[in-house]
GROMACS .gro file of C-alpha atoms in nm:
model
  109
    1UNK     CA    1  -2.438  -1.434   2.302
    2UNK     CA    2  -2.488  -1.039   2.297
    3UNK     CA    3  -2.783  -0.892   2.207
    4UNK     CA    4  -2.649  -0.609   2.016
    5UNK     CA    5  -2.688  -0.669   1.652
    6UNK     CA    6  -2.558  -0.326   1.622
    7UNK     CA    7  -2.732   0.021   1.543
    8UNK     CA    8  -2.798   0.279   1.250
    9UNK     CA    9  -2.560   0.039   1.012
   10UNK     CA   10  -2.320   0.010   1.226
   11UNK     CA   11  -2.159  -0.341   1.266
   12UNK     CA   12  -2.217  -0.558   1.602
   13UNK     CA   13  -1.940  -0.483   1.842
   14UNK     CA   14  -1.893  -0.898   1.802
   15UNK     CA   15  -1.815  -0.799   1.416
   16UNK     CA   16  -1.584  -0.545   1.535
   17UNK     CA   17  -1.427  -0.726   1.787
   18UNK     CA   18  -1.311  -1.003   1.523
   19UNK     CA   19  -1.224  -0.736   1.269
   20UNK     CA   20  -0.986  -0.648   1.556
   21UNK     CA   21  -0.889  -0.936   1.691
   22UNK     CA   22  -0.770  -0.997   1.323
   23UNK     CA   23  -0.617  -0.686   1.209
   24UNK     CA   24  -0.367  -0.785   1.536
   25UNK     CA   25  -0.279  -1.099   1.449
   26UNK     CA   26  -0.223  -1.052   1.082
   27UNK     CA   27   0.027  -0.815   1.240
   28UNK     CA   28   0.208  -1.008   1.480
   29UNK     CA   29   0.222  -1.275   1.210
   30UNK     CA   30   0.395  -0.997   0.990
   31UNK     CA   31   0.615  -0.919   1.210
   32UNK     CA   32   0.712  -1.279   1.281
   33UNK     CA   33   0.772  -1.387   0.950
   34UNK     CA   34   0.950  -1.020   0.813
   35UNK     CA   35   1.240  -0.985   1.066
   36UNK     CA   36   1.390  -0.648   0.879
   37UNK     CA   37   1.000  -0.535   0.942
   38UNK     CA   38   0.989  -0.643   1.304
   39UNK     CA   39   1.344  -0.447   1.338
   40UNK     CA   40   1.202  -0.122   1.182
   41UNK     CA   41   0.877  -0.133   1.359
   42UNK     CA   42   1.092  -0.173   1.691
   43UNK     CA   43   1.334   0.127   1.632
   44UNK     CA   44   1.060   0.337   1.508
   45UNK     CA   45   0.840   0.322   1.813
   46UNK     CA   46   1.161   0.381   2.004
   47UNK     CA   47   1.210   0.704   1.798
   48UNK     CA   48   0.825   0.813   1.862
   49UNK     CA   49   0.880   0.741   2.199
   50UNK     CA   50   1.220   0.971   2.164
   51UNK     CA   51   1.060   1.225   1.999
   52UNK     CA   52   0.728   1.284   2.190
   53UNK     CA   53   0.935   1.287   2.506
   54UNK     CA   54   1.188   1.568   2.414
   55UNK     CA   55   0.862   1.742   2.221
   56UNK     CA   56   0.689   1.746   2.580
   57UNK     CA   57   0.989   1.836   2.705
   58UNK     CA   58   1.046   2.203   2.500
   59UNK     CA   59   0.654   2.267   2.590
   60UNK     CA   60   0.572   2.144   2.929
   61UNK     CA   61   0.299   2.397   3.000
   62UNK     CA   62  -0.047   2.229   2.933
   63UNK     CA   63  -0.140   2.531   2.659
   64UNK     CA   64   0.147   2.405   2.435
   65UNK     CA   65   0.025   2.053   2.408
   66UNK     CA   66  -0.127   2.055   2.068
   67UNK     CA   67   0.245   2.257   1.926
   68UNK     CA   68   0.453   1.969   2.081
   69UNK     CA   69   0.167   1.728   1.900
   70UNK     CA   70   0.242   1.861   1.604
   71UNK     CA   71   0.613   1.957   1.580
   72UNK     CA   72   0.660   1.551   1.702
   73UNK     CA   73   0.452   1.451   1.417
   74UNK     CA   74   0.667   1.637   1.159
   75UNK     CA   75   1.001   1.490   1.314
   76UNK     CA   76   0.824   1.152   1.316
   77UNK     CA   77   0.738   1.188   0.917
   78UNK     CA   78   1.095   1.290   0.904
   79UNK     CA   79   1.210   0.978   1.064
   80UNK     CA   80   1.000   0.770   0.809
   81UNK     CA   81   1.073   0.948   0.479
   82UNK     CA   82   1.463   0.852   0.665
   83UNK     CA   83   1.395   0.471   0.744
   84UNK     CA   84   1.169   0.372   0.502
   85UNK     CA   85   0.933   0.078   0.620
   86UNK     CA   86   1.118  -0.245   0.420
   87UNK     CA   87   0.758  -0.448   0.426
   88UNK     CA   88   0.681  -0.386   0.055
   89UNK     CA   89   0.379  -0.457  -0.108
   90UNK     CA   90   0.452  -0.803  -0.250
   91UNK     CA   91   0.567  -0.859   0.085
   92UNK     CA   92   0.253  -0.754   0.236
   93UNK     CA   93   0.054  -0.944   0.005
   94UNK     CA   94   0.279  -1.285   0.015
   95UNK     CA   95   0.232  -1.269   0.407
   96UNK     CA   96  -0.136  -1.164   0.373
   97UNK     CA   97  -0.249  -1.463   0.160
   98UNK     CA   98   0.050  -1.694   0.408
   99UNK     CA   99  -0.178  -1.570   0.712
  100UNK     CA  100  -0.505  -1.611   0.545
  101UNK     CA  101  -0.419  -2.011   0.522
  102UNK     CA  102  -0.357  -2.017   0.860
  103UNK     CA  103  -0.557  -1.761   1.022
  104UNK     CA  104  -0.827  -1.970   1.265
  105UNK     CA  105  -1.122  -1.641   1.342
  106UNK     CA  106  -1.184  -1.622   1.676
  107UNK     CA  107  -1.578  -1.638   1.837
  108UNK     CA  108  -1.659  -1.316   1.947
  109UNK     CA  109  -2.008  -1.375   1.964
   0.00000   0.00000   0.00000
């Protein structure tokens, strides 16, 4: 058991470590049970992946780093307002109370 009740209001890195722990899991499980969601998350980090790569490539020199940052952000917002994300908010919330049924926290303590 750690110590560390955590500092200056900040939560215990336990706290944090199960707010983490669940964050990921709700997602995997949203992902598992939304296949057209899994898809799109998929081809959308392929396209960041695309994107950052030929962004890096039009600026190698290290000066232009935060331009290629930027101009592969604004392709990557263009990709989304494209493809929108097909997880809508009942969705969400149907998986989100599915998940909290099931959903066993984890001991981080």
């Amino acid at each position: 058991m750690s110590n560390n009740p955590g500092k200056k209001g900040k939560p215990a890195p336990w706290v944090i470590q199960a707010r983490e722990h669940r964050s990921r899991a709700l997602e995997d499980y949203q992902r598992a049970n939304h296949p057209a969601y899994d898809e799109w998350c998929r081809r959308r980090t392929e396209a960041s992946i695309q994107i950052r790569k030929e962004e890096e490539a039009a600026r190698p020199e290290i000066w232009q780093i935060s331009a290629a940052m930027k101009a592969g952000a604004k392709r990557l917002k263009a990709w989304d307002d494209a493809n929108p994300n097909p997880l809508t908010w009942e969705d969400s919330t149907r998986l989100k109370e599915e998940f909290d049924k099931v959903y066993v926290p984890k001991d981080f303590s």
